[in-house]
Amino acid sequence: MTRLTLTAAILRRKLLQALTCGGCSLSLSLSLSLSRQRKPHVATLKPVSKSDRLGQLILEEPSELGSDEMEVELAPTENQKSEQELEEFQRVVSMLHPHGNADAAGDCRREAAVEIRRMAKEDADARETLAMLGAIPPLIGMLDAELDLDSQITALYALLNLAIGNDMNKAAIVKAGAVHKMLRLIRPESPPEVHNPLSEAIVANFLSLSALDANKQIIGLSGAVPFLIKSLRQNKNCRQDALRALFNLSIVATNSQHLIESGIIDTLLTAIGDMEVTDHALATLSNLVASSAEARQRLTRANDSIPILIDVLGWTDASSCQEKSAYVLMVMAHKSHADRAAMSEAGISGALLELTLIGTPLAQKRASRILQMMRSKKGKEISESSFAVSAPMTVEGKGKAKVEEVAGEMSDEKMAVKQLVQQSLHCNMRRIARRANLPEEIMPVEHLNKVLAVSSTSKSLPF
């Protein structure tokens, strides 16, 4: 009975000792086994003796951890991970098409929208995969008015995350009819200055979708402009998103008419002064005045529009706003003599002179261009008036004396005006030098003349 209880290892050792003589065969079998472990096995026709074969089989004891191949199979591969993620995406998308009673189906769809929002938040591959699996149409279907508010908001933010950085998804969302469904969700009776999560989610989606050029005109024609302007005026939580969406729409010239008719000019002028939105407000205004004559006319007729824009030229701590305001004034001065006269009456010269000295290079260029346009027009008027005075100088007798007397009076008036202009220039230069922290002696009037004398004669506007 004791022999039957021997372990397999002891039995192998007994057999090895019985078959080997003096340990030579054992060493030979050991060397053969080690060489086979180092080299790949190649089938040969050489016969193997029974003793060597038995010794090899005895020495090949299995390891406790198993072979390397077993360890690779146990660890999940990249393909397996991809398959698991794909199965998870398919499961979530299938939850958007639930079966059963209405309450259970609504909860299931809402849970799926939450999962899609989480998956697509920071994973570009997940956005693409979920869209390819068909997640967009059922999410847009959740925007129907009969569903509860939480489901609608959750679906909106899921769509928003799917559209992040993915132009194909942006186009697919608009093509599936999301714009009109979002507009049907708007509740006009909502009071102003009240936190409205649904409106804020809609504005965020309009901002994301309007970033794609192919969607700009579709959104502009859809009737979304009045809603965005109202959100800019009334909802402080999403006014920046609304303004940026309006800026995206203003890039397309065909949207200018809808923006102007909705009262965007007055809204943008009202927003100027709030440093959170002034830069985008001026950028939107720049697009409008550059592409639409009606926008320039509306801006001219608006109350205090020119003084507001001139005041921005003095914002030394907001150089970007200075550049954009100078661009708007430059376009208006280039297009209309009446606007140049209004700018002159509002005292734009001092602000422009200061900007040419201490502004950014782009602001200096635009300010110099405005000064050039105003100076060239003034010089034209002076030459015409001088021709009218000197033309009758050939009259003889009393008429000649009378004309000379008028000419003398005009010369005295011109000299007085010239002195006043020189005094004003000196005062302005001293004030500008003080604001620039520069000594007055290094800012003579001759330098001002060099600044005003713009060498370029091109009529093209510096953009």
XYZ file of C-alpha atoms in Angstrom:
463
model
C 0.000 0.000 0.000
C 2.881 2.336 0.637
C 4.092 1.966 -2.960
C 0.737 3.063 -4.273
C 0.919 6.242 -2.239
C 4.090 7.461 -3.919
C 3.773 10.773 -5.646
C 4.330 11.206 -9.347
C 7.455 13.277 -8.759
C 9.096 10.567 -6.624
C 8.188 7.955 -9.191
C 9.806 9.987 -11.973
C 12.998 10.335 -9.936
C 13.132 6.573 -9.280
C 12.714 5.814 -12.940
C 15.450 8.304 -13.847
C 17.913 6.743 -11.415
C 17.137 3.265 -12.764
C 17.630 4.247 -16.416
C 20.791 6.359 -16.091
C 24.274 5.022 -15.345
C 26.671 7.161 -13.367
C 24.828 10.334 -14.215
C 26.202 10.590 -17.778
C 22.938 9.955 -19.485
C 21.289 12.423 -17.109
C 23.747 15.204 -17.969
C 23.320 14.469 -21.659
C 19.554 14.645 -21.408
C 19.812 17.872 -19.402
C 22.029 19.495 -22.041
C 19.669 18.355 -24.790
C 16.648 19.738 -23.011
C 18.339 23.092 -22.342
C 19.429 23.398 -25.975
C 15.919 22.686 -27.107
C 14.598 25.408 -24.811
C 17.006 27.953 -26.308
C 16.357 27.016 -29.953
C 13.045 26.621 -31.758
C 11.998 23.022 -32.332
C 12.633 21.786 -35.860
C 11.381 18.373 -36.954
C 14.171 16.032 -38.151
C 14.391 12.439 -39.253
C 17.055 11.525 -36.644
C 15.697 8.852 -34.290
C 15.580 9.553 -30.579
C 16.528 6.834 -28.096
C 14.023 5.713 -25.526
C 16.229 6.662 -22.590
C 16.805 10.216 -23.890
C 13.138 10.671 -24.655
C 12.067 9.424 -21.250
C 14.591 11.629 -19.513
C 13.391 14.639 -21.449
C 9.778 13.988 -20.512
C 10.681 13.537 -16.871
C 12.642 16.813 -16.694
C 9.881 18.866 -18.364
C 7.942 19.622 -15.192
C 5.145 22.176 -15.502
C 5.632 25.574 -13.835
C 3.315 26.799 -11.123
C 2.207 29.881 -13.076
C 1.702 28.084 -16.377
C 3.219 28.925 -19.752
C 3.666 32.389 -21.289
C 0.937 31.643 -23.799
C -1.552 31.083 -21.001
C -0.669 34.439 -19.420
C -1.239 36.329 -22.726
C -4.627 34.716 -23.161
C -5.694 35.725 -19.656
C -4.777 39.431 -20.145
C -7.341 41.467 -22.186
C -6.000 42.647 -25.530
C -6.649 45.959 -27.275
C -9.046 44.269 -29.637
C -10.949 42.821 -26.727
C -11.149 46.253 -25.112
C -12.419 47.775 -28.352
C -15.004 45.050 -28.630
C -16.112 45.649 -25.061
C -16.439 49.407 -25.674
C -18.355 48.797 -28.873
C -20.730 46.459 -27.066
C -21.227 49.117 -24.396
C -21.956 51.790 -27.020
C -24.430 49.485 -28.735
C -26.140 48.746 -25.443
C -26.539 52.460 -24.637
C -27.833 53.328 -28.102
C -30.307 50.460 -27.926
C -31.638 51.971 -24.698
C -32.798 54.967 -26.745
C -35.352 52.620 -28.375
C -37.038 51.106 -25.311
C -40.130 48.928 -25.226
C -42.826 48.761 -22.581
C -44.953 51.337 -20.818
C -44.381 55.054 -21.296
C -42.929 55.759 -17.857
C -40.352 52.977 -18.023
C -39.448 53.931 -21.578
C -38.943 57.573 -20.592
C -36.655 56.632 -17.725
C -34.673 54.299 -19.956
C -34.179 56.952 -22.645
C -33.184 59.572 -20.093
C -30.621 57.191 -18.580
C -29.224 56.495 -22.046
C -28.944 60.226 -22.787
C -27.045 60.727 -19.538
C -24.635 57.931 -20.489
C -24.106 59.336 -23.985
C -23.426 62.780 -22.549
C -20.809 61.269 -20.232
C -19.175 59.097 -22.911
C -18.946 61.883 -25.486
C -17.732 64.595 -23.143
C -13.987 64.094 -23.591
C -13.664 61.229 -26.076
C -13.577 62.124 -29.767
C -13.686 58.471 -30.838
C -16.768 57.894 -28.720
C -18.544 60.812 -30.411
C -17.858 59.387 -33.821
C -18.803 55.825 -32.862
C -22.038 56.808 -31.125
C -23.093 58.883 -34.112
C -22.339 56.010 -36.490
C -24.436 53.684 -34.322
C -27.411 56.020 -34.780
C -27.560 57.948 -31.498
C -28.435 61.342 -33.043
C -31.985 60.751 -34.423
C -33.459 59.295 -31.203
C -31.867 62.067 -29.145
C -33.493 64.655 -31.409
C -36.731 62.724 -31.030
C -36.503 63.375 -27.282
C -36.962 67.100 -28.001
C -40.662 66.616 -28.641
C -42.866 68.887 -26.592
C -44.803 66.036 -24.950
C -41.736 64.772 -23.090
C -40.746 66.040 -19.654
C -38.363 68.962 -19.195
C -35.536 66.882 -17.681
C -35.463 64.539 -20.671
C -35.339 67.466 -23.077
C -32.459 69.167 -21.263
C -30.538 65.895 -20.957
C -30.970 65.187 -24.679
C -29.823 68.719 -25.551
C -26.590 68.367 -23.605
C -25.987 64.898 -25.061
C -26.302 66.406 -28.553
C -24.010 69.251 -27.501
C -21.265 66.846 -26.433
C -21.641 64.786 -29.606
C -21.070 67.941 -31.678
C -17.908 69.067 -29.877
C -15.076 69.244 -32.405
C -16.927 67.046 -34.904
C -18.179 68.800 -38.034
C -19.874 65.686 -39.370
C -21.979 65.404 -36.235
C -22.830 69.124 -36.390
C -24.089 68.718 -39.929
C -25.984 65.526 -39.054
C -27.723 67.165 -36.094
C -28.946 70.076 -38.211
C -29.932 67.790 -41.076
C -32.014 65.670 -38.699
C -34.165 68.709 -37.837
C -32.771 69.715 -34.447
C -32.930 73.480 -35.147
C -36.692 73.637 -35.659
C -37.377 71.271 -32.753
C -35.285 73.432 -30.440
C -37.165 76.554 -31.531
C -40.491 74.838 -30.788
C -39.314 74.267 -27.218
C -38.845 77.987 -26.566
C -41.347 79.381 -24.117
C -41.975 83.090 -24.819
C -43.785 83.551 -21.532
C -40.602 83.003 -19.530
C -39.892 86.159 -17.489
C -36.577 87.971 -18.041
C -33.615 87.738 -15.684
C -34.702 84.248 -14.581
C -32.519 81.151 -14.711
C -33.911 79.048 -17.555
C -31.966 75.791 -18.012
C -33.835 74.855 -21.189
C -33.092 78.170 -22.926
C -29.462 78.000 -21.845
C -29.102 74.496 -23.300
C -30.671 75.642 -26.573
C -28.349 78.670 -26.788
C -25.330 76.444 -26.160
C -26.394 74.150 -29.005
C -26.907 77.097 -31.370
C -23.411 78.305 -30.530
C -21.914 74.883 -31.255
C -23.877 74.272 -34.459
C -23.293 77.784 -35.853
C -19.535 77.233 -35.775
C -19.908 75.130 -38.941
C -20.083 77.289 -42.078
C -22.672 75.039 -43.712
C -25.038 75.593 -40.763
C -24.762 79.386 -40.492
C -27.287 80.271 -43.167
C -29.682 77.499 -42.106
C -29.759 78.791 -38.533
C -30.017 82.401 -39.704
C -33.079 81.619 -41.803
C -34.713 79.419 -39.179
C -35.906 82.216 -36.911
C -33.308 81.654 -34.210
C -31.961 85.224 -34.404
C -34.738 86.904 -32.332
C -34.378 84.226 -29.659
C -30.607 84.731 -29.479
C -30.975 88.528 -29.287
C -33.560 88.169 -26.520
C -31.233 85.831 -24.628
C -28.425 88.369 -25.015
C -30.612 91.091 -23.531
C -32.330 89.191 -20.740
C -30.468 86.063 -19.643
C -27.190 86.844 -17.933
C -26.251 83.170 -17.630
C -26.042 82.623 -21.374
C -25.500 86.104 -22.816
C -21.931 85.363 -23.831
C -22.958 82.176 -25.651
C -25.795 84.052 -27.369
C -23.472 86.851 -28.490
C -20.874 84.422 -29.817
C -23.583 82.576 -31.744
C -24.740 85.895 -33.234
C -21.145 86.666 -34.178
C -20.925 83.319 -36.002
C -24.119 84.137 -37.900
C -22.892 87.647 -38.793
C -19.972 86.182 -40.728
C -22.375 85.217 -43.530
C -23.543 88.316 -45.393
C -26.954 86.806 -46.169
C -27.783 86.802 -42.463
C -27.246 90.561 -42.112
C -30.815 91.435 -43.039
C -32.312 89.105 -40.423
C -29.934 90.394 -37.770
C -30.651 94.049 -38.537
C -34.430 93.585 -38.671
C -34.315 91.890 -35.269
C -32.744 95.005 -33.716
C -29.224 93.783 -33.226
C -27.610 97.214 -33.802
C -29.212 98.825 -30.753
C -28.566 95.674 -28.713
C -24.870 95.695 -29.558
C -24.513 99.389 -28.745
C -26.175 98.769 -25.385
C -23.763 95.905 -24.695
C -20.703 98.102 -25.334
C -19.355 99.083 -21.947
C -19.712 95.673 -20.340
C -16.179 94.316 -20.545
C -17.404 90.713 -20.598
C -19.153 91.112 -23.938
C -17.804 94.345 -25.494
C -15.129 92.640 -27.581
C -17.562 90.221 -29.245
C -20.159 92.987 -29.610
C -17.683 95.151 -31.557
C -16.587 92.156 -33.625
C -20.199 91.438 -34.598
C -20.745 95.118 -35.378
C -17.632 95.099 -37.573
C -18.994 92.223 -39.649
C -22.328 93.972 -40.109
C -21.040 97.420 -41.156
C -18.547 95.833 -43.542
C -21.182 93.809 -45.386
C -24.373 95.878 -45.192
C -25.129 99.499 -46.097
C -28.334 99.244 -44.078
C -26.327 98.311 -41.001
C -24.237 101.460 -41.423
C -27.380 103.563 -41.800
C -28.947 102.036 -38.716
C -25.753 102.651 -36.786
C -25.655 106.297 -37.890
C -29.275 106.833 -36.836
C -28.820 105.141 -33.466
C -28.579 107.415 -30.435
C -25.016 108.353 -29.438
C -23.508 105.665 -31.663
C -20.545 107.797 -32.798
C -19.684 109.097 -29.296
C -19.882 105.559 -27.914
C -17.447 104.267 -30.511
C -15.110 107.234 -30.047
C -15.093 106.652 -26.299
C -13.854 103.079 -26.866
C -10.803 104.500 -28.675
C -9.584 105.751 -25.316
C -9.698 102.334 -23.612
C -5.945 101.931 -23.277
C -6.389 98.776 -21.185
C -8.479 97.057 -23.894
C -6.426 97.178 -27.083
C -8.612 94.652 -28.910
C -11.682 96.817 -28.342
C -9.754 99.855 -29.595
C -8.840 98.050 -32.811
C -12.395 96.906 -33.504
C -13.932 100.293 -32.726
C -11.394 101.977 -35.016
C -12.331 99.511 -37.756
C -16.054 100.324 -37.453
C -15.330 104.072 -37.563
C -12.936 103.602 -40.474
C -15.541 101.775 -42.567
C -18.175 104.395 -41.785
C -15.818 107.267 -42.578
C -14.821 105.612 -45.832
C -18.430 105.124 -46.943
C -20.165 108.339 -45.842
C -19.326 112.045 -45.786
C -22.116 112.608 -43.256
C -20.498 110.120 -40.892
C -17.157 111.905 -41.224
C -18.843 115.184 -40.338
C -20.530 113.563 -37.336
C -17.194 112.171 -36.175
C -15.561 115.573 -36.508
C -18.315 117.232 -34.491
C -17.984 114.560 -31.802
C -14.272 115.391 -31.390
C -12.706 112.312 -32.879
C -9.444 114.032 -33.849
C -7.962 114.049 -30.365
C -8.776 110.385 -29.794
C -7.304 109.433 -33.165
C -4.117 111.433 -32.563
C -3.645 109.733 -29.234
C -4.271 106.328 -30.791
C -1.636 106.932 -33.471
C 0.941 107.493 -30.735
C 0.217 104.928 -28.026
C -2.063 102.378 -29.696
C -1.213 98.964 -31.051
C 0.254 98.821 -34.582
C -3.117 97.803 -36.023
C -4.957 100.536 -34.106
C -2.369 103.102 -35.221
C -2.802 102.059 -38.837
C -6.573 102.367 -38.694
C -6.495 105.685 -36.821
C -4.055 107.113 -39.382
C -6.318 105.926 -42.181
C -9.300 107.756 -40.672
C -7.254 110.915 -40.226
C -6.100 110.686 -43.831
C -9.660 110.390 -45.103
C -10.811 113.343 -43.033
C -7.819 115.501 -44.049
C -8.146 114.713 -47.743
C -11.811 115.673 -47.746
C -11.097 118.870 -45.869
C -8.319 119.784 -48.301
C -10.658 119.264 -51.223
C -13.212 121.645 -49.711
C -10.535 124.308 -49.042
C -9.249 124.158 -52.614
C -12.764 124.604 -53.975
C -13.443 127.602 -51.710
C -10.111 129.244 -52.632
C -10.936 128.858 -56.313
C -14.283 130.597 -55.748
C -12.592 133.547 -54.048
C -9.732 133.999 -56.526
C -11.856 133.633 -59.660
C -13.378 137.173 -59.599
C -9.963 138.815 -59.050
C -9.844 140.012 -62.702
C -12.656 142.547 -62.092
C -11.468 146.125 -62.538
C -12.255 149.278 -60.609
C -14.431 149.285 -57.525
C -15.292 145.651 -57.914
C -11.629 144.732 -57.785
C -11.064 146.706 -54.594
C -14.107 145.124 -53.001
C -12.898 141.630 -53.884
C -9.452 142.397 -52.497
C -11.085 143.620 -49.294
C -13.085 140.398 -48.963
C -9.983 138.391 -49.716
C -8.136 140.281 -46.994
C -10.903 139.585 -44.496
C -10.835 135.895 -45.428
C -7.077 135.815 -44.979
C -7.413 137.270 -41.484
C -10.076 134.692 -40.634
C -7.910 131.891 -41.981
C -4.978 133.127 -39.916
C -7.112 133.157 -36.784
C -8.368 129.654 -37.454
C -4.813 128.502 -38.065
C -3.681 129.924 -34.727
C -6.558 128.217 -32.935
C -5.691 124.917 -34.595
C -2.042 125.274 -33.573
C -2.999 126.024 -29.970
C -5.334 123.038 -29.927
C -2.621 120.792 -31.322
C -0.157 121.952 -28.653
C -2.682 121.252 -25.898
C -3.508 117.849 -27.305
C 0.142 116.924 -27.652
C 0.896 117.886 -24.062
C -2.089 115.891 -22.837
C -1.133 112.864 -24.910
C 2.486 113.047 -23.751
C 1.339 113.114 -20.133
C -0.879 110.050 -20.661
C 1.974 108.245 -22.396
C 4.388 109.191 -19.574
C 6.692 110.890 -22.064
C 8.581 114.200 -21.670
C 6.937 116.990 -23.629
C 10.192 118.068 -25.254
C 10.489 114.780 -27.203
C 6.988 115.169 -28.651
C 7.148 118.371 -30.742
C 4.451 119.429 -33.151
C 6.702 118.440 -36.060
C 6.284 114.824 -34.994
C 2.545 115.275 -35.170
C 2.818 116.466 -38.738
C 4.796 113.351 -39.624
C 2.103 111.204 -38.056
C -0.648 112.913 -40.010
C 1.244 112.726 -43.300
C 0.361 109.172 -44.362
C 2.543 108.021 -47.214
C 0.107 105.489 -48.648
C -2.342 106.762 -51.239
C -4.267 103.505 -51.552
C -7.985 103.722 -50.958
C -8.218 100.124 -49.758
C -9.114 99.632 -46.126
C -6.610 97.925 -43.815
C -8.399 94.940 -42.388
